XYZ file of C-alpha atoms in Angstrom:
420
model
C -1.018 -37.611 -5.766
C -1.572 -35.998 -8.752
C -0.421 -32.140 -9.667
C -2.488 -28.855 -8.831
C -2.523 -26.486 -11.484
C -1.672 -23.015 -10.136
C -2.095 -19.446 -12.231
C -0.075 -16.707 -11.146
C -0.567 -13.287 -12.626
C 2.120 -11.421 -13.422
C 2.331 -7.796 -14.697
C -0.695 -6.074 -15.673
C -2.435 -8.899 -17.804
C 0.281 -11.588 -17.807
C -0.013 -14.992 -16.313
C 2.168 -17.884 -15.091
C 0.570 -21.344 -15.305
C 2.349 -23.970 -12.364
C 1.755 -27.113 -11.614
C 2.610 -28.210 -8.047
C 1.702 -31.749 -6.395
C -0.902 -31.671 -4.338
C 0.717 -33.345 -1.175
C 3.244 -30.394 -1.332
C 0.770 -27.898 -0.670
C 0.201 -26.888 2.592
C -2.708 -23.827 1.485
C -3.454 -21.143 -1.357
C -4.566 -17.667 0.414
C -6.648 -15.870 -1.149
C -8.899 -12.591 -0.094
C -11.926 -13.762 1.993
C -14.596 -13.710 -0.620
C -17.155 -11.552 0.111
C -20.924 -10.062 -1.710
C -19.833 -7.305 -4.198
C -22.610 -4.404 -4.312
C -23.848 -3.161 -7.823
C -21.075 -1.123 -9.325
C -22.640 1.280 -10.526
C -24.798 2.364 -7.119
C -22.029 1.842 -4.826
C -20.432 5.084 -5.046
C -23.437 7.470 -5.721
C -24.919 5.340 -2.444
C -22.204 6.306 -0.191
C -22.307 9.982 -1.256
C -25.873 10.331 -0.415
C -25.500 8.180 2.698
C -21.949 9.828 3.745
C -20.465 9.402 7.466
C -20.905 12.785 10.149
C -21.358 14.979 7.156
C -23.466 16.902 5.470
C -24.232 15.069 1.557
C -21.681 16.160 -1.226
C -23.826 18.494 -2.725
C -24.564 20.542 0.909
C -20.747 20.122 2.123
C -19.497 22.340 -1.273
C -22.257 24.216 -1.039
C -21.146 27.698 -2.779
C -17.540 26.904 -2.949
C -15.844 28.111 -5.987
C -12.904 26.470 -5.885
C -12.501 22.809 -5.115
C -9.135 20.494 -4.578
C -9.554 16.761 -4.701
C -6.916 14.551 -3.239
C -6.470 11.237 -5.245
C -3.536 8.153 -4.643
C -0.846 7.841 -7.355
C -0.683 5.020 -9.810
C 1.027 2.049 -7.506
C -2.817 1.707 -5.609
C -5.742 0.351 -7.149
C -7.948 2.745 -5.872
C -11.116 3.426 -8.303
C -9.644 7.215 -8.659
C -11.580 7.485 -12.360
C -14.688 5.894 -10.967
C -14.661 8.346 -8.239
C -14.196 11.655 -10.090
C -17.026 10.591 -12.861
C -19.186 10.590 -9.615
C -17.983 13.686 -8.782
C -19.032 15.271 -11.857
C -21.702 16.717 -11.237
C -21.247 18.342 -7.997
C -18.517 19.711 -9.605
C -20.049 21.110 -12.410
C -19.134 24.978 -12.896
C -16.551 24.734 -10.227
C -12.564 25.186 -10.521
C -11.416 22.074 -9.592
C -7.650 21.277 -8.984
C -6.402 17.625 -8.981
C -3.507 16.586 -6.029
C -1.825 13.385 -6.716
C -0.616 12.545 -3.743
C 2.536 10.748 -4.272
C 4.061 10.798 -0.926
C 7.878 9.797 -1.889
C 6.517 8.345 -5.062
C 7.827 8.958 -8.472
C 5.698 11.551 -10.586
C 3.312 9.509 -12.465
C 4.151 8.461 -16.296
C 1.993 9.678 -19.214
C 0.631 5.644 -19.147
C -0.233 6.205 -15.613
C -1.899 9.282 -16.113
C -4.214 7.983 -18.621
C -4.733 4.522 -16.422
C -5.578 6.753 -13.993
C -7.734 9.482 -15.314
C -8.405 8.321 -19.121
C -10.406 11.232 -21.082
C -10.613 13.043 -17.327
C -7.062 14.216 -17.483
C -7.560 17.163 -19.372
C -10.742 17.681 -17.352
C -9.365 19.225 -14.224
C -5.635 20.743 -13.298
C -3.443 17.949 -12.093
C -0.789 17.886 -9.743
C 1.242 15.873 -8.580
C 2.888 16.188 -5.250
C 6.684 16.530 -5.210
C 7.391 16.330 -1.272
C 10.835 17.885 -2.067
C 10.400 20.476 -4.433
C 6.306 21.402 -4.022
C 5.773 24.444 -1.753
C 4.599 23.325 1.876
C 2.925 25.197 4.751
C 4.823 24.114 8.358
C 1.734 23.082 10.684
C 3.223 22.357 13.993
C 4.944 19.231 14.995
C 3.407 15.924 16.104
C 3.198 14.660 19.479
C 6.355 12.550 18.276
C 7.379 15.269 17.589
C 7.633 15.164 13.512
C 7.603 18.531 11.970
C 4.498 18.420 9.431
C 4.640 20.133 6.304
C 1.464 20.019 4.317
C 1.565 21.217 0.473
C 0.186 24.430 0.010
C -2.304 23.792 -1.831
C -4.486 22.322 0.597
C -4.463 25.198 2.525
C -5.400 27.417 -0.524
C -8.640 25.414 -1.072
C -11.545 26.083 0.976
C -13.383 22.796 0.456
C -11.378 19.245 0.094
C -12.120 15.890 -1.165
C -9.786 13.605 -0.628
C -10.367 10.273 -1.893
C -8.519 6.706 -1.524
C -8.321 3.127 -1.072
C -8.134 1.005 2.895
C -5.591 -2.020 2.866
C -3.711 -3.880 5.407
C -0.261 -1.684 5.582
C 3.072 -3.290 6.830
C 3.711 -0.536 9.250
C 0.573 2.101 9.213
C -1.491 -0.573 9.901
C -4.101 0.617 7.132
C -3.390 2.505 4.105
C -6.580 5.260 3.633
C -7.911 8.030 5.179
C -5.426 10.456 7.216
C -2.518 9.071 4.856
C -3.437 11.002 2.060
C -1.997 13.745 3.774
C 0.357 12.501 5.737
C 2.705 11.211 3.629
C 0.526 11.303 0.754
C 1.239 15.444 0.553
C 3.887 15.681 3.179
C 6.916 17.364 2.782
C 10.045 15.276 2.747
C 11.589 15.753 5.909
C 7.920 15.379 7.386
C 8.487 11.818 5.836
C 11.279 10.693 6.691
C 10.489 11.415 10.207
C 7.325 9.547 10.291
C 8.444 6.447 8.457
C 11.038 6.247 11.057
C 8.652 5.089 13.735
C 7.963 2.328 11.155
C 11.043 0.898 13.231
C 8.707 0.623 16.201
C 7.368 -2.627 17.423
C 3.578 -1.189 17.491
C 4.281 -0.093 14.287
C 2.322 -2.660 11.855
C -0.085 -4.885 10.011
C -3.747 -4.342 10.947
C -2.413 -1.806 14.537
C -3.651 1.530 14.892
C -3.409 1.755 18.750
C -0.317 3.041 20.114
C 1.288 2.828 16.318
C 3.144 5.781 15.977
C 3.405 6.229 12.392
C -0.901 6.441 12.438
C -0.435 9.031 15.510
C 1.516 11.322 13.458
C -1.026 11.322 10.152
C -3.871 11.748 12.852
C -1.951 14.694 14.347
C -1.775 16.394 11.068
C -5.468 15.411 10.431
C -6.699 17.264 13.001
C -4.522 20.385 12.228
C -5.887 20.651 8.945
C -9.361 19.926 9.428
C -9.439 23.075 11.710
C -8.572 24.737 8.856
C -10.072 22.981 5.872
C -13.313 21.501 5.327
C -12.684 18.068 3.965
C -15.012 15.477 2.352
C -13.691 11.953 2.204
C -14.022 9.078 -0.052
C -12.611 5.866 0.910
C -13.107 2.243 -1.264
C -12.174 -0.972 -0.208
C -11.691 -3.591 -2.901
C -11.848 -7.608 -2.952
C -8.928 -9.438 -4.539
C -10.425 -8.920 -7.938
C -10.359 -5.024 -7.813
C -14.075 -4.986 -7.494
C -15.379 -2.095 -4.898
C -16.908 -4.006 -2.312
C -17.558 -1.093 0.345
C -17.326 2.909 -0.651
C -17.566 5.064 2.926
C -17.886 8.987 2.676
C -18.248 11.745 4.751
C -16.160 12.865 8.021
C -12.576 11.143 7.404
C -11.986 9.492 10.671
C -15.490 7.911 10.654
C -15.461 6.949 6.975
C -12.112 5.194 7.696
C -12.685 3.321 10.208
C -15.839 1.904 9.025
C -13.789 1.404 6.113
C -11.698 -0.879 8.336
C -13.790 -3.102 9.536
C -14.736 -3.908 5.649
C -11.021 -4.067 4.772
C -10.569 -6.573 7.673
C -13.370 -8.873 6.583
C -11.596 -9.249 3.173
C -8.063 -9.224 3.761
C -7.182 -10.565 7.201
C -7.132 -14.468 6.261
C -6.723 -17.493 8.799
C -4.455 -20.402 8.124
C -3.699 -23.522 10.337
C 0.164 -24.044 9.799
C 3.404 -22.634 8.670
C 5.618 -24.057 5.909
C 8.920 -24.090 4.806
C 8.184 -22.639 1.246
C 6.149 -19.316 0.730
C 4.822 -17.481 -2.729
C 4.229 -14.415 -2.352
C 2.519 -12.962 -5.403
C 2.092 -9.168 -5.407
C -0.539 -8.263 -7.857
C -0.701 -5.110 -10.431
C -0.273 -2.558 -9.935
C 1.605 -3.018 -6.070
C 4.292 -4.670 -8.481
C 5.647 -1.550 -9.972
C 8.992 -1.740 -8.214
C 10.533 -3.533 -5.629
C 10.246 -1.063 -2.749
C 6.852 -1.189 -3.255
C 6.522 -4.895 -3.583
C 8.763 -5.187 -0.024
C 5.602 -5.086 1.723
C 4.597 -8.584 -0.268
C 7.139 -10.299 2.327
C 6.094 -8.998 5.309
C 2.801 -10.736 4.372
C 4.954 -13.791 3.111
C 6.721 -14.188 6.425
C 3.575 -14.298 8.897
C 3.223 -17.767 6.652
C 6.964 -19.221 6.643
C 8.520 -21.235 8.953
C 12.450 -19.371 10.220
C 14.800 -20.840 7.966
C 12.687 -21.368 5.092
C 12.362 -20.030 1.986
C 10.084 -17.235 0.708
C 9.456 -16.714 -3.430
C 8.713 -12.914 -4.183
C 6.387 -12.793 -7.489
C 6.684 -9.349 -8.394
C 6.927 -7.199 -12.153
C 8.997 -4.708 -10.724
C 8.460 -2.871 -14.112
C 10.174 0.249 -13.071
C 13.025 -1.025 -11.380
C 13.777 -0.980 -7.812
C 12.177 2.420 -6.467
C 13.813 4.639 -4.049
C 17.420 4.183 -4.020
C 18.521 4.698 -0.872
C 17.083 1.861 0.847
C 18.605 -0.191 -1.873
C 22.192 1.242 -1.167
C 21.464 0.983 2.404
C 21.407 -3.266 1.706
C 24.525 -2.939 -0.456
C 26.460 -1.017 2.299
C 26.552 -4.345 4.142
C 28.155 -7.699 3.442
C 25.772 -9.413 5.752
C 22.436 -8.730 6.692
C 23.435 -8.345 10.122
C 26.285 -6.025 9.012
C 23.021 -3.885 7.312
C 21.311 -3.905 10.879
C 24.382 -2.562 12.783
C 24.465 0.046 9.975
C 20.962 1.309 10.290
C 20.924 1.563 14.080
C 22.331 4.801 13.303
C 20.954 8.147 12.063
C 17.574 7.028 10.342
C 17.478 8.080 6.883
C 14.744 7.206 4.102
C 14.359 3.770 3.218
C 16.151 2.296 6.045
C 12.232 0.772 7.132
C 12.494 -1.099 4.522
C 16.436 -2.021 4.296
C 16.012 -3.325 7.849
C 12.831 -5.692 7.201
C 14.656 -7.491 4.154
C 17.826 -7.224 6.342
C 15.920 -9.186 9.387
C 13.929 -11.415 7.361
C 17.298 -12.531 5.385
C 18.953 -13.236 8.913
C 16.763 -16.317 9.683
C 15.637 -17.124 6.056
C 15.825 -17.058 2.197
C 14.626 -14.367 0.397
C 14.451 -14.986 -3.913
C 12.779 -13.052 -6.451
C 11.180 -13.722 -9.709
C 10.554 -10.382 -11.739
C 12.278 -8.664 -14.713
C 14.623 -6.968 -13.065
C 18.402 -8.012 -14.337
C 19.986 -10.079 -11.781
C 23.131 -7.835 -12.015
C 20.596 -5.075 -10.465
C 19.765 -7.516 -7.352
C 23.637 -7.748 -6.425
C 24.424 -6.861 -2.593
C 20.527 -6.791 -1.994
C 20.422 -10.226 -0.181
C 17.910 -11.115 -2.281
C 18.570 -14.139 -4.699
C 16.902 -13.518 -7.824
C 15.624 -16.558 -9.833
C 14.958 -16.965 -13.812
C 11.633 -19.336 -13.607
C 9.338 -19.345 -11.187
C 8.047 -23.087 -12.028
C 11.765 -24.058 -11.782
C 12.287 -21.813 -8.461
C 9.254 -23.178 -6.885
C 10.883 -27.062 -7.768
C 14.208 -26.100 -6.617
C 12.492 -25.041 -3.417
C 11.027 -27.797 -2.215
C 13.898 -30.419 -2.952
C 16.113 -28.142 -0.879
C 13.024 -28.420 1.484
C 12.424 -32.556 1.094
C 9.838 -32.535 3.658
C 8.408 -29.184 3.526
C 5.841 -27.524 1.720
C 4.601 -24.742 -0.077
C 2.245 -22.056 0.940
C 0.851 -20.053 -2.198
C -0.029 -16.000 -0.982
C -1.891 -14.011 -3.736
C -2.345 -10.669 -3.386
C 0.568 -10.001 -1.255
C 0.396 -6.977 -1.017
C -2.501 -6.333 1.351
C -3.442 -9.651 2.379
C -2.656 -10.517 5.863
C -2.379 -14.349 7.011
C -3.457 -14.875 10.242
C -2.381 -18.185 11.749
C -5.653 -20.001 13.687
C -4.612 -20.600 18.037
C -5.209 -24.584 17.686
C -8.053 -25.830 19.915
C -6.810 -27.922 22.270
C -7.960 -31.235 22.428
């Protein structure tokens, strides 16, 4: 049989050419490809077409003063694209920038200008600090999270928030409601939410009974009795092309936003295998709690026991800390479990999904992150990915390797065999 040749990207324009034999290949997931809409239309369409709202223009009407919501640097939301269509509406307005970072780090000067280019000394921008940035206390949710909302929402009378639907490990989408809640939460508002991320309803593709998505739709509805708010929402094929743009009321514009990010990202596959590659993407490779949610994709396609690759940057390290000293607390991953069951703290979502998946199977990584830094994380880190993927299958002599790109937000989706 002879070899297929694989190419992995890696980083922001690196690549990683592999050559696997064929017969060891069980399948190569990629997004579900679908038509991609002129890109320069697609936005100005959806803001004349928008969702249970008046058009862009009508909606700011004689508003002054104008806050748009955008996602930090580790989505690929079209933020630029967005604001250049914005322009003009906003022309002779005073217009404020919110990066909504959630827990995120501030973004970097690079980021800024990856994000923005020449628009970054267009408009104010600021970035959401959910401990230090001054909050307005809402209410609580019917989960009874206390929701804390930056200020500067609520000092705005018109909002646009704007972002990106994908598959998310435990929200069930990314978009819409989140860029409030977390995306300008306070941090205790946080930590509360993301502890429901320990729920069983809590993830991929779920937005019924999911109590993580309750809570940001409690909060949405608090502050859109008090705000008027114009949303934006992109969804984006495996290539970072805009496939769908849906505007208007946020609830509506989400979930038709939804059903676009489903045809895309929720991919079918026939069979398990023992070997997984799970291969992030820029820019959801930034660090490796970000990149975490790359194996609970991974898994849905591994047999227990097996082995699952991580193909991940990790350019700025690991992330946030704690869940990272939450691993190294325990010798085991079961002794990390037991550990966790207490008081939830942030982080400990994520802590406890390496922790389970690295009960039942193997979990290696192939970034630049010194190995020394991966010690106590129960996650093996490995030098060469070609050599990683070899070593893989001869420790798997009849198994085989399933290749996952765009980890991140793809979703595999194993077929219910027809019976015969």
């Amino acid at each position: 049989m002879p070899d297929r040749a694989i190419s992995v990207p890696f980083g922001k324009d690196g690549t990683i050419s592999l050559s696997v034999p064929d017969s060891r290949i069980a399948g190569i997931l990629t997004p579900n490809p679908v038509a991609v809409p002129a890109q320069d239309r697609v936005i100005p369409d959806a803001l004349a077409r928008p969702r249970n709202s008046p058009p862009l223009h009508d909606f700011l009407g004689n508003a002054g003063r104008v806050l748009v919501i955008v996602n930090d640097a580790t989505r690929p939301t079209p933020t630029r694209r967005f604001l250049e269509a914005l322009l003009p509406d906003l022309e002779g307005r005073s217009v404020s920038v919110l990066v909504a970072t959630g827990i995120h780090d501030e973004l970097t000067d690079e980021e800024k200008a990856r994000l923005f280019g020449p628009l970054k000394d267009r408009f104010t921008i600021h970035c959401h600090d959910s401990r230090t940035s001054p909050t307005e206390y809402i209410g609580d949710s019917k989960n009874g999270t206390p929701l804390h909302i930056n200020r500067l929402v609520f000092e705005h009378p018109k909002v646009i928030l704007t972002g990106s639907v994908e598959p998310h490990y435990f929200a069930g989408y990314t978009g819409g409601r989140k860029g409030f809640m977390p995306g300008v939460a306070g941090y205790a508002s946080i930590e509360r939410n993301h502890s429901h991320a320990l729920h069983p309803e809590s993830k991929l593709l779920a937005l019924e009974k999911n109590p993580v998505h309750q809570d940001m739709v409690d909060a949405l509805s608090v502050i859109l009795d008090r705000v008027d708010v114009f949303s934006i929402q992109a969804v984006l094929d495996g290539d970072h092309n805009i496939v769908a743009v849906e505007a208007g009321h946020v609830q509506d514009s989400f979930e038709a936003a939804v059903d676009a990010c489903n045809r895309i990202y929720a991919v079918p596959f026939r069979e398990k295998s023992d070997v997984v590659v799970a291969v992030c993407g820029f820019p959801m490779d930034s660090n490796l709690y970000q990149s975490q949610k790359g194996l609970e994709a991974g898994k849905l396609a591994l047999n227990t026991g097996g082995i699952l690759i991580l193909v991940s940057e990790c350019r700025n390290g690991l992330g946030e800390g704690l869940f990272a000293k939450l691993l190294r607390a325990g010798r085991t991953p079961a002794d990390v479990l037991e550990q966790i069951r207490g008081d939830y703290v942030l982080g400990a979502h994520k802590a406890a999904s390496i922790a389970k998946l690295a009960l039942e199977s193997e979990i290696w990584l192939y970034s630049r992150l010194p190995a020394a830094e991966l010690d106590g994380l129960h996650v093996r880190p490995i030098p060469d990915l070609a050599s990683g993927i070899e070593e893989a299958l001869r420790k798997k002599p009849e198994g085989k390797v399933t290749v996952l790109f765009s980890a991140s937000t793809l979703v595999p989706l194993q077929e219910t065999p027809v019976p015969a």
